[in-house]
Structures are given as structure tokens and as C-alpha cells.
Tab-separated table of C-alpha atoms in Angstrom:
chain	number	residue	atom	x	y	z
N	1	MET	CA	0.000	0.000	0.000
N	2	ILE	CA	2.820	2.384	0.947
N	3	GLU	CA	4.708	1.427	-2.230
N	4	LYS	CA	1.656	2.162	-4.398
N	5	ALA	CA	1.206	5.531	-2.724
N	6	ARG	CA	4.854	6.375	-3.335
N	7	ILE	CA	4.675	5.378	-7.008
N	8	LYS	CA	1.515	7.442	-7.425
N	9	GLU	CA	3.267	10.418	-5.846
N	10	LEU	CA	6.199	9.951	-8.222
N	11	GLN	CA	3.938	9.710	-11.271
N	12	GLU	CA	2.037	12.810	-10.218
N	13	GLU	CA	5.289	14.674	-9.796
N	14	LEU	CA	6.408	13.716	-13.323
N	15	SER	CA	2.971	14.537	-14.668
N	16	GLY	CA	3.156	17.951	-12.999
N	17	LEU	CA	6.442	18.506	-14.835
N	18	GLY	CA	4.774	17.533	-18.111
N	19	SER	CA	7.384	14.838	-18.570
N	20	SER	CA	7.081	11.980	-21.022
N	21	LEU	CA	8.947	9.870	-18.447
N	22	GLU	CA	5.648	9.602	-16.553
N	23	GLY	CA	4.261	6.846	-18.731
N	24	ARG	CA	7.511	4.949	-19.188
N	25	ASN	CA	8.332	1.580	-17.779
N	26	ARG	CA	10.856	2.104	-14.991
N	27	ASP	CA	12.062	-1.494	-14.921
N	28	ASN	CA	15.762	-1.910	-14.338
N	29	PRO	CA	17.536	-2.492	-17.690
N	30	PHE	CA	20.794	-3.615	-16.046
N	31	ARG	CA	21.519	-7.254	-15.272
N	32	VAL	CA	24.092	-9.133	-13.185
N	33	PRO	CA	25.889	-12.424	-13.886
N	34	GLU	CA	23.901	-15.452	-12.805
N	35	GLY	CA	24.171	-16.220	-9.099
N	36	TYR	CA	25.912	-12.930	-8.328
N	37	PHE	CA	23.791	-11.989	-5.325
N	38	GLU	CA	24.180	-15.476	-3.834
N	39	GLN	CA	27.966	-15.223	-4.090
N	40	LEU	CA	28.319	-11.689	-2.778
N	41	PRO	CA	27.753	-12.219	0.997
N	42	PRO	CA	30.496	-14.897	1.271
N	43	ALA	CA	32.787	-12.716	-0.849
N	44	VAL	CA	32.243	-9.787	1.510
N	45	GLN	CA	32.786	-12.073	4.493
N	46	ASP	CA	36.036	-13.245	2.910
N	47	ARG	CA	37.170	-9.644	2.374
N	48	ILE	CA	36.435	-8.830	5.987
N	49	LEU	CA	38.242	-11.889	7.324
N	50	SER	CA	41.302	-11.530	5.128
N	51	GLY	CA	41.460	-7.741	5.210
N	52	ARG	CA	42.000	-7.866	1.490
N	53	LYS	CA	41.416	-4.677	-0.482
N	54	ALA	CA	39.894	-4.949	-3.976
N	55	SER	CA	41.159	-2.223	-6.200
N	56	PRO	CA	38.251	-0.259	-7.704
N	57	VAL	CA	40.445	1.040	-10.496
N	58	ARG	CA	42.261	-1.778	-12.214
N	59	ALA	CA	45.646	-1.955	-13.851
N	60	ALA	CA	44.703	-0.582	-17.274
N	61	PRO	CA	44.434	3.069	-16.166
N	62	ARG	CA	47.659	2.617	-14.189
N	63	ARG	CA	49.397	1.456	-17.322
N	64	LEU	CA	48.096	4.494	-19.122
N	65	ALA	CA	49.329	6.705	-16.286
N	66	VAL	CA	52.785	5.126	-16.473
N	67	VAL	CA	52.987	5.565	-20.244
N	68	LEU	CA	51.850	9.179	-20.121
N	69	SER	CA	54.115	10.144	-17.239
N	70	SER	CA	57.096	8.419	-18.905
N	71	PHE	CA	56.438	10.274	-22.122
N	72	ALA	CA	56.114	13.594	-20.299
N	73	LEU	CA	59.395	12.997	-18.467
N	74	LEU	CA	61.258	12.047	-21.623
N	75	ALA	CA	59.753	14.914	-23.616
N	76	VAL	CA	60.779	17.476	-20.999
N	77	ILE	CA	64.351	16.161	-20.900
N	78	ALA	CA	64.642	15.893	-24.697
N	79	VAL	CA	63.287	19.391	-25.356
N	80	SER	CA	65.513	20.834	-22.644
N	81	LEU	CA	68.602	19.161	-24.099
N	82	LEU	CA	67.676	20.405	-27.558
N	83	LEU	CA	67.254	23.959	-26.322
N	84	LEU	CA	70.536	23.780	-24.432
N	85	GLY	CA	72.261	22.531	-27.571
N	86	ARG	CA	70.862	25.392	-29.656
N	87	ASP	CA	71.782	28.048	-27.131
N	88	SER	CA	75.088	26.598	-26.038
N	89	ASP	CA	77.123	29.305	-27.762
N	90	LYS	CA	75.169	31.957	-25.852
N	91	LEU	CA	75.703	30.415	-22.458
N	92	HIS	CA	78.678	30.988	-20.238
N	93	ALA	CA	80.418	27.966	-18.841
N	94	GLY	CA	79.042	28.641	-15.323
N	95	GLU	CA	75.444	28.783	-16.573
N	96	ASP	CA	75.923	25.497	-18.412
N	97	GLY	CA	76.921	23.890	-15.149
N	98	ILE	CA	73.848	25.203	-13.363
N	99	TYR	CA	71.505	23.899	-16.066
N	100	PHE	CA	73.041	20.441	-16.124
N	101	SER	CA	73.182	20.129	-12.366
N	102	LEU	CA	69.502	21.015	-12.250
N	103	TYR	CA	68.628	18.099	-14.528
N	104	ALA	CA	71.131	15.752	-12.982
N	105	ASP	CA	69.907	16.299	-9.443
N	106	LEU	CA	66.205	15.777	-10.082
N	107	ASP	CA	64.702	12.513	-8.929
N	108	PRO	CA	62.682	10.955	-11.793
N	109	TYR	CA	59.779	10.403	-9.422
N	110	PHE	CA	59.569	14.137	-8.950
N	111	TRP	CA	58.329	14.311	-12.535
N	112	TYR	CA	55.755	11.607	-11.988
N	113	ASP	CA	54.419	13.576	-9.060
N	114	MET	CA	54.341	16.729	-11.164
N	115	VAL	CA	52.498	15.096	-14.023
N	116	LEU	CA	50.032	12.945	-12.141
N	117	GLU	CA	47.885	13.334	-9.094
N	118	THR	CA	48.096	9.680	-8.158
N	119	ASP	CA	48.729	7.361	-5.284
N	120	ILE	CA	50.975	5.049	-7.303
N	121	THR	CA	54.034	4.395	-5.219
N	122	ALA	CA	57.573	4.714	-6.477
N	123	ASP	CA	58.023	0.936	-6.356
N	124	GLU	CA	54.995	0.419	-8.576
N	125	LEU	CA	56.525	2.699	-11.175
N	126	GLN	CA	59.523	0.446	-11.701
N	127	PHE	CA	59.219	-0.768	-15.264
N	128	GLY	CA	59.336	-4.434	-16.028
N	129	GLN	CA	57.245	-5.553	-13.070
N	130	GLN	CA	54.908	-8.229	-14.349
N	131	THR	CA	52.123	-7.097	-12.070
N	132	LEU	CA	52.168	-3.663	-13.604
N	133	MET	CA	52.982	-4.222	-17.235
N	134	SER	CA	52.979	-7.205	-19.571
N	135	ASP	CA	55.810	-7.857	-22.058
N	136	GLN	CA	53.566	-6.797	-24.907
N	137	ASP	CA	52.690	-3.520	-23.164
N	138	GLU	CA	56.351	-2.918	-22.480
N	139	GLU	CA	57.268	-3.379	-26.141
N	140	LEU	CA	54.530	-0.994	-27.211
N	141	LEU	CA	55.694	1.549	-24.660
N	142	ILE	CA	59.338	1.324	-25.766
N	143	ASP	CA	58.378	1.688	-29.463
N	144	TYR	CA	56.192	4.650	-28.639
N	145	LEU	CA	58.827	6.412	-26.548
N	146	LEU	CA	61.543	5.828	-29.154
N	147	GLU	CA	59.304	7.332	-31.806
N	148	ARG	CA	58.636	10.373	-29.632
N	149	THR	CA	62.264	10.931	-28.678
N	150	GLU	CA	63.198	10.937	-32.356
N	151	ALA	CA	60.604	13.627	-32.953
N	152	TYR	CA	62.152	15.684	-30.179
N	153	GLY	CA	65.728	15.420	-31.336
N	154	LEU	CA	67.161	12.219	-29.848
N	155	ASP	CA	68.026	9.213	-31.963
N	156	ALA	CA	67.507	5.610	-30.805
N	157	GLY	CA	71.059	5.557	-29.409
N	158	GLY	CA	70.311	8.487	-27.152
N	159	ASN	CA	72.447	10.912	-29.197
N	160	LEU	CA	71.285	14.450	-29.675
N	161	TYR	CA	70.703	15.635	-33.230
N	162	LEU	CA	69.401	18.890	-34.610
N	163	PRO	CA	66.729	18.597	-37.306
N	164	ASP	CA	67.283	20.390	-40.621
N	165	GLY	CA	70.987	20.824	-39.980
N	166	GLN	CA	70.540	23.407	-37.228
F	1	MET	CA	12.727	-10.763	7.339
F	2	HIS	CA	14.321	-8.848	10.200
F	3	SER	CA	13.912	-5.106	10.485
F	4	ASP	CA	17.017	-2.899	10.376
F	5	GLU	CA	16.573	-2.155	14.073
F	6	GLU	CA	16.534	-5.863	14.923
F	7	LEU	CA	19.618	-6.504	12.827
F	8	LEU	CA	21.491	-3.643	14.485
F	9	GLU	CA	20.470	-4.895	17.894
F	10	MET	CA	21.680	-8.371	16.969
F	11	PHE	CA	24.990	-6.959	15.729
F	12	HIS	CA	25.564	-4.804	18.800
F	13	ALA	CA	24.562	-7.612	21.195
F	14	GLY	CA	27.865	-9.207	20.222
F	15	ASP	CA	26.785	-12.870	20.341
F	16	ASN	CA	27.346	-13.383	16.644
F	17	PRO	CA	28.100	-10.116	14.828
F	18	ASP	CA	29.293	-12.003	11.725
F	19	TYR	CA	25.909	-13.618	11.329
F	20	ALA	CA	24.059	-10.342	11.935
F	21	PHE	CA	26.236	-8.535	9.408
F	22	ASN	CA	25.701	-11.297	6.884
F	23	LEU	CA	21.959	-10.760	7.214
F	24	ILE	CA	22.453	-7.022	6.722
F	25	VAL	CA	24.432	-7.667	3.533
F	26	ARG	CA	21.774	-10.067	2.247
F	27	LYS	CA	18.984	-7.618	2.995
F	28	HIS	CA	20.523	-4.517	1.414
F	29	GLN	CA	22.926	-5.815	-1.222
F	30	GLN	CA	20.583	-5.514	-4.180
F	31	SER	CA	19.278	-1.994	-3.634
F	32	VAL	CA	22.775	-0.668	-2.830
F	33	TYR	CA	24.266	-2.521	-5.800
F	34	TRP	CA	21.760	-1.087	-8.289
F	35	HIS	CA	22.339	2.401	-6.935
F	36	ILE	CA	26.098	2.049	-7.497
F	37	ARG	CA	25.670	0.319	-10.853
F	38	ARG	CA	23.553	3.160	-12.265
F	39	LEU	CA	26.339	5.560	-11.369
F	40	VAL	CA	29.391	3.633	-12.579
F	41	ILE	CA	27.605	1.519	-15.268
F	42	SER	CA	30.120	-1.349	-15.329
F	43	HIS	CA	29.214	-4.446	-13.308
F	44	GLU	CA	32.855	-5.134	-12.410
F	45	ASP	CA	33.342	-1.627	-11.016
F	46	ALA	CA	30.007	-1.779	-9.182
F	47	ASN	CA	31.013	-5.105	-7.635
F	48	ASP	CA	34.354	-3.727	-6.385
F	49	ILE	CA	32.700	-0.626	-4.944
F	50	LEU	CA	29.879	-2.592	-3.341
F	51	GLN	CA	32.372	-4.839	-1.542
F	52	ASP	CA	34.262	-1.757	-0.347
F	53	VAL	CA	30.988	-0.275	0.915
F	54	PHE	CA	30.205	-3.341	3.016
F	55	VAL	CA	33.764	-3.624	4.323
F	56	LYS	CA	33.613	0.030	5.402
F	57	ALA	CA	30.174	-0.516	6.905
F	58	TRP	CA	31.531	-3.496	8.864
F	59	LYS	CA	34.364	-1.395	10.271
F	60	ALA	CA	32.095	1.510	11.205
F	61	LEU	CA	28.995	-0.363	12.312
F	62	GLY	CA	30.280	-0.715	15.869
F	63	SER	CA	30.072	3.045	16.323
F	64	PHE	CA	26.904	3.499	14.263
F	65	ARG	CA	24.095	4.635	16.561
F	66	GLY	CA	21.288	4.181	14.054
F	67	ASP	CA	20.011	7.757	14.193
F	68	SER	CA	19.824	8.082	10.409
F	69	GLY	CA	18.631	4.538	9.695
F	70	LEU	CA	20.779	1.709	8.395
F	71	PHE	CA	19.325	1.896	4.896
F	72	THR	CA	20.117	5.600	4.371
F	73	TRP	CA	23.533	5.161	6.044
F	74	LEU	CA	24.491	2.428	3.559
F	75	TYR	CA	23.244	4.545	0.656
F	76	ARG	CA	25.317	7.419	1.935
F	77	ILE	CA	28.505	5.327	2.027
F	78	ALA	CA	27.684	3.866	-1.397
F	79	THR	CA	27.105	7.304	-2.944
F	80	ASN	CA	30.377	8.643	-1.549
F	81	GLU	CA	32.308	5.581	-2.718
F	82	ALA	CA	30.815	5.693	-6.226
F	83	LEU	CA	31.453	9.425	-6.642
F	84	SER	CA	35.002	9.036	-5.303
F	85	PHE	CA	35.553	6.226	-7.793
F	86	LEU	CA	34.408	8.442	-10.675
F	87	LYS	CA	36.644	11.246	-9.434
F	88	ARG	CA	39.646	8.896	-9.275
F	89	LYS	CA	38.819	7.624	-12.723
F	90	LYS	CA	38.785	11.183	-14.079
F	91	THR	CA	42.148	11.924	-12.456
F	92	ARG	CA	43.787	8.741	-13.662
F	93	PHE	CA	42.532	9.090	-17.203
F	94	LEU	CA	43.775	12.691	-17.070
F	95	LEU	CA	40.375	14.103	-17.965
F	96	PRO	CA	39.251	16.411	-19.565
F	97	LEU	CA	41.460	14.870	-22.282
F	98	VAL	CA	39.201	11.832	-22.024
F	99	ASP	CA	35.558	12.549	-21.470
F	100	LEU	CA	34.067	10.549	-18.609
F	101	GLU	CA	30.504	10.779	-19.898
F	102	LYS	CA	31.616	9.437	-23.257
F	103	GLN	CA	33.557	6.684	-21.569
F	104	LEU	CA	30.563	5.633	-19.454
F	105	SER	CA	28.338	5.696	-22.565
F	106	GLU	CA	30.803	3.426	-24.331
F	107	THR	CA	30.793	1.100	-21.318
F	108	LEU	CA	27.003	1.038	-21.536
F	109	GLU	CA	27.122	0.225	-25.251
F	110	ALA	CA	29.540	-2.638	-24.670
F	111	ASP	CA	27.887	-3.938	-21.498
F	112	VAL	CA	26.885	-7.574	-21.885
F	113	HIS	CA	24.818	-7.264	-18.694
F	114	TYR	CA	22.510	-4.599	-20.104
F	115	GLU	CA	19.173	-5.487	-21.662
F	116	GLY	CA	17.412	-2.168	-22.195
F	117	ASP	CA	15.839	-1.327	-25.549
F	118	ALA	CA	16.914	1.599	-27.732
F	119	ILE	CA	14.672	4.103	-25.924
F	120	GLU	CA	15.864	2.933	-22.529
F	121	LYS	CA	19.461	3.262	-23.713
F	122	LYS	CA	18.760	6.809	-24.826
F	123	ILE	CA	17.338	7.594	-21.387
F	124	GLN	CA	20.454	6.122	-19.749
F	125	LYS	CA	22.683	8.265	-21.970
F	126	ALA	CA	20.577	11.304	-21.126
F	127	ILE	CA	21.087	10.515	-17.428
F	128	LEU	CA	24.838	10.177	-18.027
F	129	SER	CA	24.863	13.677	-19.511
F	130	LEU	CA	23.742	15.143	-16.155
F	131	PRO	CA	26.196	16.519	-13.606
F	132	GLU	CA	27.155	13.723	-11.187
F	133	LYS	CA	25.197	14.902	-8.162
F	134	GLN	CA	22.095	15.616	-10.240
F	135	ARG	CA	22.460	12.115	-11.633
F	136	VAL	CA	22.457	10.713	-8.097
F	137	VAL	CA	19.306	12.676	-7.239
F	138	PHE	CA	17.518	11.586	-10.406
F	139	ASN	CA	18.387	7.921	-9.924
F	140	LEU	CA	17.385	7.868	-6.263
F	141	ARG	CA	14.035	9.461	-7.038
F	142	TYR	CA	13.143	7.921	-10.387
F	143	TYR	CA	14.473	4.371	-10.012
F	144	ASP	CA	14.740	3.875	-6.248
F	145	GLU	CA	11.548	5.861	-5.601
F	146	MET	CA	13.209	7.334	-2.560
F	147	LYS	CA	11.371	9.925	-0.502
F	148	TYR	CA	12.954	13.382	-0.449
F	149	GLU	CA	13.137	13.091	3.319
F	150	ASP	CA	15.372	10.000	3.099
F	151	MET	CA	17.314	11.444	0.180
F	152	SER	CA	18.022	14.494	2.295
F	153	ARG	CA	19.703	12.271	4.883
F	154	VAL	CA	21.684	10.371	2.249
F	155	LEU	CA	22.974	13.467	0.471
F	156	ASP	CA	22.958	15.886	3.388
F	157	THR	CA	21.011	18.391	1.301
F	158	SER	CA	17.715	20.166	1.960
F	159	GLU	CA	14.528	18.644	0.538
F	160	GLY	CA	13.816	21.851	-1.382
F	161	ALA	CA	17.201	21.765	-3.107
F	162	LEU	CA	16.717	18.086	-3.959
F	163	LYS	CA	13.286	18.729	-5.489
F	164	ALA	CA	14.710	21.557	-7.592
F	165	SER	CA	17.617	19.355	-8.650
F	166	TYR	CA	15.274	16.503	-9.649
F	167	HIS	CA	13.010	18.822	-11.634
F	168	HIS	CA	16.010	20.267	-13.485
F	169	ALA	CA	17.232	16.752	-14.214
F	170	VAL	CA	13.852	15.671	-15.608
F	171	ARG	CA	13.735	18.695	-17.919
F	172	LYS	CA	17.279	18.087	-19.158
F	173	ILE	CA	16.491	14.441	-19.856
F	174	GLU	CA	13.318	15.427	-21.741
F	175	LYS	CA	15.357	17.851	-23.810
F	176	TYR	CA	18.025	15.233	-24.527
F	177	ILE	CA	15.457	12.601	-25.542
F	178	SER	CA	13.562	14.967	-27.824
F	179	GLY	CA	16.879	15.831	-29.452
F	180	ASP	CA	16.800	19.603	-28.786
């Protein structure tokens, strides 16, 4: 009886708004895998007993974060080296030293923190960990980064070159 | 079926809190799940969040006094967890480079656990186009048929503001469906 009264109230509200949603079937279009609600209580019990923490965001976005942050780090270094190379004749020896010590002293994880607002720990960012990145992903990442470094003035051997003979 | 008050009493009595909590999970799992699912769309994500909700509820239930009602308390945790999940997802995908609404629509399109017809799918996409909190209000009212009084406790917002938010949401959905 209470349910019927509530539905009537809801329909009247939609009707008052002149909404076509009033006459629509409000059945739930989503489904769950078979037996899901029977399996959930023991799964929750298991989580409580083991203190295990399911990760709501899975590895795929983490991989993306790693790829993007790696690219950003490499791009910043490559562009900086290129600019330094172009302007080297304008710089005094002392200024050169300051620039290089700046880059040399920075911890790579500083860049990750700059690029991403994330709770990925430094250990998780170590490439090659199977839990974080598969071999196939790693190959794709390496190909992608090599391609980008070439675009920014570094060849595959890590040597600096200036496009168009500059 | 036990009332929420009975279940809380059973839990706090301490004879068998595991059993009492299990009954709480069984009683509320479906309504809380569907609420989360409508927000995050993917079953796998909804499952992860739902488990987190119950684990958090388990940890906090000892200090829960029952003033707001178990049902609204669980909805409150679930709403916060689902919205936090969406926020984390935005951050990790470095949005606005990737559009979350588009991503959720694509998840809906690819969802093997979705059986709505074309019109229902259009309504779901219209709902996804709403701002997140308006989406919560619309879902709680339209699908969960929740009273504004209860919704006010879940979202810690005045009933008047919730009514206004729902009415805005309905108009936006109408506009989306009619293609304006």
C-alpha cells in the first residue's frame, strides 16, 4: 500500500512537470551475472576476514598513467637538451653547469608527481614488473617512446641531433 | 525478514556479529548494488565498490548509533564511494582529455549485462549527460523511488534543493530525448 502511494506520488510529480517519463516503464535495464547476489555475501565475508582490499580502479588506467608520465618525463628532458644545444654558444660555462646540475639532481619520481595526481608508489613505477605491465605492453611503450624521442631530437642511441641541420 | 533495528540490535549484542552482518548484507545488497551500478555503469566496477561499501560498513557499524537509519547510512557510504571512484577515474585518465561521460556511454554500449531497448538506452545516456550529483538525485528518485526526506539524509542536502535538482534533471532528460 505504501509502495503504491509512493509510485503514485512519483507519477504525479512527473505529470506535474509535463514529462514523457511519466508513462515509461521504470524497470531496471541492467543485469548481473547469474548467481551474483548469492555469491556476494560470502565474498564480503572473505574480504572482511582476510582484510583484502579490492582495487576499484584496475591496472589498465595505471598502465596508461605510467605511459603518459614516462612520455612527459622524456619529452621534458629531450626538449631541454635540444634547447641547451641550440643556445650553447650563448651560455657561459658557469650557466651550463647550473643547467646540467639542475637536470642531474632531479629525482625521476619528482616528474611523476608533477604530471600525475596519483597514489601510485615509487616501487609500482619500476618498469618491467609483471604485475604492472605485460611484455607486450612494455614493447609498445618502448616503441612509442623511441618514436617520440626521435621527434624531439634524440636518436635511438640516445644521441642528440638537430633537425634540418641546425 | 528482520527489520534494520533488529539486525542492528543483533549486531551490537555481540553474540554473533558475523551472522548479523551477513543478514544485513543479504537484505541490502541488491538496492545498494543497483544504486552504485547506475552511477558507474560497469558491473565489475560496481562489484568492487559494493564490496568496499560493506567492508567500510563493517568497520564503522560498531560506532553506528542508528540515528539516520541503516538503509540511508548504507546509501550514503555507497554514494560517496561511487562518486570518489568516478573522481579517481577522471584523475587517472587525465580528464578532460578523455571525457568521462563518453567513456561511461561506451561502457554502456559494450555492457553484456545490459538489456534495455533503444529508448531505454537513450534515457540512460541522457542521465549520463547530467552533472554527477544531479544524476544521483535523479536515480534515487526515479528508479529507487526514494522519498525526499530519506534522500536528504543520504545526500545531506535540503529537501527543497533536492526537489529543484530533480526537476532540473527531468527537464534536461526530456530535452536530450527529444533531441533539442
